[in-house]
Amino acid sequence: MTNPPLLELRDVHKIYGDADSEVRALDGTSLVIEDGEFVAVTGASGSGKSTCLAILGGLDSPTRGAYLFRGVDVGSLTDDQLALLRRGYFGFVFQAYNLLARTSALENVELPLIYRRMPAAERRRLALQALAEVGLAGRETHSPAELSGGQQQRVAIARAMVTRPQLLLADEPTGNLDSVRKGEIMQLLLKMNQRRKVTIVMVTHEPEMAAYASRIIHFKDGRIAEDERGAA
């Protein structure tokens, strides 16, 4: 018996409003993502790419259709079970970094481990290791205000990866960065995918960033218009 894929969307619809004001953010999306893939999700504003990412991250739910994680219907989970899924298997990276402003880089990275009630010494060890892995050894005590945009995003990636997630969801992770820092962050994500074997699903509107992925899925009008394998 073959193992189920990591992620699967089956004829997923997401509809906002009703009657004349109805908006079909997703209009019958079916998608399979396997372990170890690096997938870039692209499309114009309003195409459905961000809605797709929100559903994959358990932050939103389909109006119709099913989302399966390793064969389990996510829509059948209780709120507590869904929270455990996100905490135990998913990591999130956002365009705006979402770091706690008055908290050090180390403390920001420790945060998801605190939610797991990990002993202080162990979570400090793992957080220091995660910061070193993203090139921030020596910056552990710096607050976000004392770090550049690229460094803040590195902290965010370390925080997302410190729990050893199976799935990393990145929403425009280079959107606030200059061209040099964009490349640095994409190289870091590529390293996480290749060395740590974490599956990455990344939303981006920039073709140059999408080119780092091994697969590019393009949304248009709530549907997948193209699904192509890259050379990465």
mmCIF file of C-alpha atoms in Angstrom:
data_model
loop_
_atom_site.group_PDB
_atom_site.id
_atom_site.type_symbol
_atom_site.label_atom_id
_atom_site.label_comp_id
_atom_site.label_asym_id
_atom_site.label_seq_id
_atom_site.Cartn_x
_atom_site.Cartn_y
_atom_site.Cartn_z
ATOM 1 C CA MET A 1 0.000 0.000 0.000
ATOM 2 C CA THR A 2 1.486 3.343 -1.029
ATOM 3 C CA ASN A 3 1.768 6.187 1.445
ATOM 4 C CA PRO A 4 -0.543 9.171 0.903
ATOM 5 C CA PRO A 5 1.014 12.415 -0.354
ATOM 6 C CA LEU A 6 2.018 15.096 2.112
ATOM 7 C CA LEU A 7 -0.670 17.509 0.872
ATOM 8 C CA GLU A 8 -3.710 17.056 -1.304
ATOM 9 C CA LEU A 9 -6.495 19.416 -2.338
ATOM 10 C CA ARG A 10 -9.538 17.744 -3.875
ATOM 11 C CA ASP A 11 -11.847 20.007 -5.907
ATOM 12 C CA VAL A 12 -11.477 22.831 -3.389
ATOM 13 C CA HIS A 13 -13.736 25.863 -3.649
ATOM 14 C CA LYS A 14 -13.502 28.968 -1.478
ATOM 15 C CA ILE A 15 -16.388 31.374 -1.877
ATOM 16 C CA TYR A 16 -16.801 34.703 -0.111
ATOM 17 C CA GLY A 17 -20.088 36.599 -0.012
ATOM 18 C CA ASP A 18 -23.265 35.427 -1.718
ATOM 19 C CA ALA A 19 -25.511 36.092 -4.704
ATOM 20 C CA ASP A 20 -24.423 39.261 -6.543
ATOM 21 C CA SER A 21 -21.434 39.839 -4.209
ATOM 22 C CA GLU A 22 -20.059 36.304 -4.511
ATOM 23 C CA VAL A 23 -16.290 36.020 -4.993
ATOM 24 C CA ARG A 24 -14.778 32.658 -5.933
ATOM 25 C CA ALA A 25 -11.270 32.869 -4.500
ATOM 26 C CA LEU A 26 -10.736 29.197 -5.404
ATOM 27 C CA ASP A 27 -12.853 27.572 -8.065
ATOM 28 C CA GLY A 28 -12.320 23.821 -8.087
ATOM 29 C CA THR A 29 -8.634 23.464 -7.242
ATOM 30 C CA SER A 30 -7.104 19.981 -7.121
ATOM 31 C CA LEU A 31 -3.450 19.631 -6.182
ATOM 32 C CA VAL A 32 -0.971 17.065 -4.850
ATOM 33 C CA ILE A 33 2.342 18.006 -3.204
ATOM 34 C CA GLU A 34 4.799 15.307 -2.211
ATOM 35 C CA ASP A 35 7.448 15.226 0.512
ATOM 36 C CA GLY A 36 10.562 17.236 -0.295
ATOM 37 C CA GLU A 37 9.134 19.455 -3.017
ATOM 38 C CA PHE A 38 9.904 23.172 -3.254
ATOM 39 C CA VAL A 39 6.793 24.706 -4.801
ATOM 40 C CA ALA A 40 6.366 28.333 -5.823
ATOM 41 C CA VAL A 41 2.775 29.532 -6.123
ATOM 42 C CA THR A 42 2.389 32.534 -8.417
ATOM 43 C CA GLY A 43 -0.365 34.653 -9.935
ATOM 44 C CA ALA A 44 -1.779 38.156 -10.033
ATOM 45 C CA SER A 45 -3.421 39.778 -7.042
ATOM 46 C CA GLY A 46 -6.785 38.090 -6.464
ATOM 47 C CA SER A 47 -5.829 34.970 -8.432
ATOM 48 C CA GLY A 48 -6.285 32.631 -5.448
ATOM 49 C CA LYS A 49 -2.659 31.968 -4.529
ATOM 50 C CA SER A 50 -2.828 33.431 -1.006
ATOM 51 C CA THR A 51 -6.161 31.724 -0.314
ATOM 52 C CA CYS A 52 -4.584 28.426 -1.350
ATOM 53 C CA LEU A 53 -1.673 28.995 1.045
ATOM 54 C CA ALA A 54 -4.036 29.886 3.895
ATOM 55 C CA ILE A 55 -5.974 26.652 3.405
ATOM 56 C CA LEU A 56 -2.771 24.580 3.228
ATOM 57 C CA GLY A 57 -1.655 26.178 6.494
ATOM 58 C CA GLY A 58 -4.933 25.436 8.245
ATOM 59 C CA LEU A 59 -5.603 29.161 8.603
ATOM 60 C CA ASP A 60 -8.742 28.999 6.453
ATOM 61 C CA SER A 61 -11.069 26.222 5.351
ATOM 62 C CA PRO A 62 -12.677 25.347 2.011
ATOM 63 C CA THR A 63 -16.311 26.161 1.283
ATOM 64 C CA ARG A 64 -16.459 22.863 -0.605
ATOM 65 C CA GLY A 65 -13.975 20.125 -1.333
ATOM 66 C CA ALA A 66 -11.348 18.515 0.879
ATOM 67 C CA TYR A 67 -7.839 19.216 2.128
ATOM 68 C CA LEU A 68 -5.860 16.156 3.208
ATOM 69 C CA PHE A 69 -2.585 16.158 5.130
ATOM 70 C CA ARG A 70 -0.942 12.737 4.883
ATOM 71 C CA GLY A 71 -4.328 11.285 4.018
ATOM 72 C CA VAL A 72 -6.150 12.870 6.976
ATOM 73 C CA ASP A 73 -9.061 15.162 6.142
ATOM 74 C CA VAL A 74 -8.079 18.434 7.824
ATOM 75 C CA GLY A 75 -11.706 19.580 7.724
ATOM 76 C CA SER A 76 -12.644 16.763 10.118
ATOM 77 C CA LEU A 77 -10.235 17.935 12.842
ATOM 78 C CA THR A 78 -11.364 19.727 15.981
ATOM 79 C CA ASP A 79 -9.962 23.172 16.744
ATOM 80 C CA ASP A 80 -7.535 21.633 19.241
ATOM 81 C CA GLN A 81 -6.405 19.002 16.740
ATOM 82 C CA LEU A 82 -5.938 21.670 14.063
ATOM 83 C CA ALA A 83 -3.828 23.752 16.451
ATOM 84 C CA LEU A 84 -1.680 20.679 17.172
ATOM 85 C CA LEU A 85 -1.260 20.060 13.439
ATOM 86 C CA ARG A 86 -0.056 23.609 12.836
ATOM 87 C CA ARG A 87 2.214 23.584 15.870
ATOM 88 C CA GLY A 88 3.665 20.145 15.293
ATOM 89 C CA TYR A 89 4.057 19.919 11.524
ATOM 90 C CA PHE A 90 3.965 23.412 9.981
ATOM 91 C CA GLY A 91 6.317 26.389 9.961
ATOM 92 C CA PHE A 92 5.264 29.833 8.736
ATOM 93 C CA VAL A 93 7.292 32.704 7.234
ATOM 94 C CA PHE A 94 5.602 35.987 6.348
ATOM 95 C CA GLN A 95 6.543 39.050 4.310
ATOM 96 C CA ALA A 96 6.396 41.320 7.384
ATOM 97 C CA TYR A 97 8.558 38.977 9.522
ATOM 98 C CA ASN A 98 6.049 39.094 12.455
ATOM 99 C CA LEU A 99 8.745 39.234 15.129
ATOM 100 C CA LEU A 100 8.063 40.438 18.673
ATOM 101 C CA ALA A 101 9.541 43.946 18.717
ATOM 102 C CA ARG A 102 10.835 44.106 22.292
ATOM 103 C CA THR A 103 12.219 40.590 22.280
ATOM 104 C CA SER A 104 15.675 39.350 21.294
ATOM 105 C CA ALA A 105 16.321 37.202 18.248
ATOM 106 C CA LEU A 106 16.955 34.250 20.552
ATOM 107 C CA GLU A 107 13.693 34.750 22.431
ATOM 108 C CA ASN A 108 11.756 35.096 19.172
ATOM 109 C CA VAL A 109 13.113 31.757 17.957
ATOM 110 C CA GLU A 110 12.392 30.112 21.305
ATOM 111 C CA LEU A 111 8.714 31.106 21.194
ATOM 112 C CA PRO A 112 7.279 28.022 19.377
ATOM 113 C CA LEU A 113 9.279 25.785 21.734
ATOM 114 C CA ILE A 114 7.722 27.528 24.735
ATOM 115 C CA TYR A 115 4.305 26.588 23.324
ATOM 116 C CA ARG A 116 5.549 23.001 23.326
ATOM 117 C CA ARG A 117 6.519 23.388 27.002
ATOM 118 C CA MET A 118 10.097 22.415 26.270
ATOM 119 C CA PRO A 119 12.567 22.850 29.171
ATOM 120 C CA ALA A 120 14.439 26.164 29.064
ATOM 121 C CA ALA A 121 17.914 24.700 28.547
ATOM 122 C CA GLU A 122 16.822 22.533 25.623
ATOM 123 C CA ARG A 123 14.886 25.269 23.849
ATOM 124 C CA ARG A 124 17.844 27.649 24.242
ATOM 125 C CA ARG A 125 20.151 25.056 22.710
ATOM 126 C CA LEU A 126 17.847 24.475 19.742
ATOM 127 C CA ALA A 127 17.237 28.203 19.213
ATOM 128 C CA LEU A 128 20.970 28.965 19.230
ATOM 129 C CA GLN A 129 21.502 26.151 16.736
ATOM 130 C CA ALA A 130 18.719 27.467 14.483
ATOM 131 C CA LEU A 131 20.137 31.007 14.518
ATOM 132 C CA ALA A 132 23.617 29.716 13.691
ATOM 133 C CA GLU A 133 22.157 27.732 10.789
ATOM 134 C CA VAL A 134 20.725 30.904 9.227
ATOM 135 C CA GLY A 135 23.991 32.808 9.702
ATOM 136 C CA LEU A 136 23.088 34.832 12.802
ATOM 137 C CA ALA A 137 25.528 33.457 15.373
ATOM 138 C CA GLY A 138 26.585 36.425 17.490
ATOM 139 C CA ARG A 139 23.314 38.295 16.912
ATOM 140 C CA GLU A 140 21.239 36.326 19.407
ATOM 141 C CA THR A 141 20.685 39.217 21.837
ATOM 142 C CA HIS A 142 19.760 41.780 19.183
ATOM 143 C CA SER A 143 16.181 43.042 18.992
ATOM 144 C CA PRO A 144 14.427 43.301 15.609
ATOM 145 C CA ALA A 145 15.099 47.075 15.569
ATOM 146 C CA GLU A 146 18.831 46.322 15.721
ATOM 147 C CA LEU A 147 18.692 43.991 12.708
ATOM 148 C CA SER A 148 18.382 44.664 8.979
ATOM 149 C CA GLY A 149 15.351 43.467 7.034
ATOM 150 C CA GLY A 150 17.276 40.496 5.704
ATOM 151 C CA GLN A 151 18.454 39.578 9.188
ATOM 152 C CA GLN A 152 14.918 39.862 10.559
ATOM 153 C CA GLN A 153 13.699 37.458 7.886
ATOM 154 C CA ARG A 154 16.513 35.073 8.835
ATOM 155 C CA VAL A 155 15.237 35.166 12.426
ATOM 156 C CA ALA A 156 11.743 34.414 11.128
ATOM 157 C CA ILE A 157 13.060 31.433 9.143
ATOM 158 C CA ALA A 158 14.976 30.166 12.182
ATOM 159 C CA ARG A 159 11.785 30.452 14.251
ATOM 160 C CA ALA A 160 9.821 28.548 11.623
ATOM 161 C CA MET A 161 12.437 25.791 11.344
ATOM 162 C CA VAL A 162 13.352 25.335 15.022
ATOM 163 C CA THR A 163 10.505 22.843 15.518
ATOM 164 C CA ARG A 164 11.712 20.715 12.580
ATOM 165 C CA PRO A 165 8.450 21.091 10.598
ATOM 166 C CA GLN A 166 7.528 18.822 7.714
ATOM 167 C CA LEU A 167 6.030 21.763 5.807
ATOM 168 C CA LEU A 168 7.269 25.347 5.544
ATOM 169 C CA LEU A 169 4.711 27.853 4.224
ATOM 170 C CA ALA A 170 6.179 31.151 3.061
ATOM 171 C CA ASP A 171 4.010 34.112 2.043
ATOM 172 C CA GLU A 172 6.024 36.591 -0.079
ATOM 173 C CA PRO A 173 9.138 36.026 2.095
ATOM 174 C CA THR A 174 11.291 38.389 -0.008
ATOM 175 C CA GLY A 175 8.659 41.065 -0.602
ATOM 176 C CA ASN A 176 10.203 43.667 1.738
ATOM 177 C CA LEU A 177 13.843 43.119 0.739
ATOM 178 C CA ASP A 178 16.283 44.582 -1.767
ATOM 179 C CA SER A 179 17.589 42.440 -4.621
ATOM 180 C CA VAL A 180 20.732 41.275 -2.804
ATOM 181 C CA ARG A 181 18.834 40.253 0.338
ATOM 182 C CA LYS A 182 16.145 38.563 -1.765
ATOM 183 C CA GLY A 183 18.797 36.276 -3.247
ATOM 184 C CA GLU A 184 20.273 35.526 0.181
ATOM 185 C CA ILE A 185 16.887 34.533 1.600
ATOM 186 C CA MET A 186 16.075 32.364 -1.413
ATOM 187 C CA GLN A 187 19.435 30.592 -1.130
ATOM 188 C CA LEU A 188 18.679 29.969 2.545
ATOM 189 C CA LEU A 189 15.246 28.498 1.745
ATOM 190 C CA LEU A 190 16.812 26.354 -0.963
ATOM 191 C CA LYS A 191 19.363 25.058 1.562
ATOM 192 C CA MET A 192 16.581 24.185 4.017
ATOM 193 C CA ASN A 193 14.780 22.278 1.292
ATOM 194 C CA GLN A 194 17.828 20.408 0.028
ATOM 195 C CA ARG A 195 19.648 19.718 3.293
ATOM 196 C CA ARG A 196 16.812 19.454 5.776
ATOM 197 C CA LYS A 197 14.383 17.946 3.256
ATOM 198 C CA VAL A 198 11.571 20.209 4.416
ATOM 199 C CA THR A 199 8.751 20.655 1.913
ATOM 200 C CA ILE A 200 8.306 24.334 1.014
ATOM 201 C CA VAL A 201 5.256 26.036 -0.467
ATOM 202 C CA MET A 202 6.014 29.685 -1.213
ATOM 203 C CA VAL A 203 3.711 32.371 -2.575
ATOM 204 C CA THR A 204 5.482 34.999 -4.671
ATOM 205 C CA HIS A 205 4.617 37.465 -7.426
ATOM 206 C CA GLU A 206 8.253 37.647 -8.580
ATOM 207 C CA PRO A 207 9.315 35.280 -11.393
ATOM 208 C CA GLU A 208 12.962 35.559 -10.332
ATOM 209 C CA MET A 209 12.116 34.191 -6.875
ATOM 210 C CA ALA A 210 9.822 31.483 -8.260
ATOM 211 C CA ALA A 211 12.710 30.258 -10.423
ATOM 212 C CA TYR A 212 14.465 28.942 -7.299
ATOM 213 C CA ALA A 213 11.685 26.366 -6.826
ATOM 214 C CA SER A 214 11.590 22.917 -8.385
ATOM 215 C CA ARG A 215 7.918 23.374 -9.285
ATOM 216 C CA ILE A 216 5.899 26.458 -10.195
ATOM 217 C CA ILE A 217 2.110 26.555 -9.918
ATOM 218 C CA HIS A 218 0.426 29.573 -11.516
ATOM 219 C CA PHE A 219 -3.071 30.623 -10.440
ATOM 220 C CA LYS A 220 -5.537 32.593 -12.538
ATOM 221 C CA ASP A 221 -9.140 33.409 -11.564
ATOM 222 C CA GLY A 222 -9.157 30.909 -8.699
ATOM 223 C CA ARG A 223 -7.879 28.011 -10.780
ATOM 224 C CA ILE A 224 -4.516 26.446 -11.536
ATOM 225 C CA ALA A 225 -3.603 27.704 -14.994
ATOM 226 C CA GLU A 226 -0.122 26.147 -15.176
ATOM 227 C CA ASP A 227 1.798 23.553 -13.182
ATOM 228 C CA GLU A 228 5.377 23.119 -14.345
ATOM 229 C CA ARG A 229 8.539 21.498 -13.078
ATOM 230 C CA GLY A 230 11.574 23.772 -12.972
ATOM 231 C CA ALA A 231 15.256 23.056 -13.203
ATOM 232 C CA ALA A 232 16.073 23.790 -9.541
#
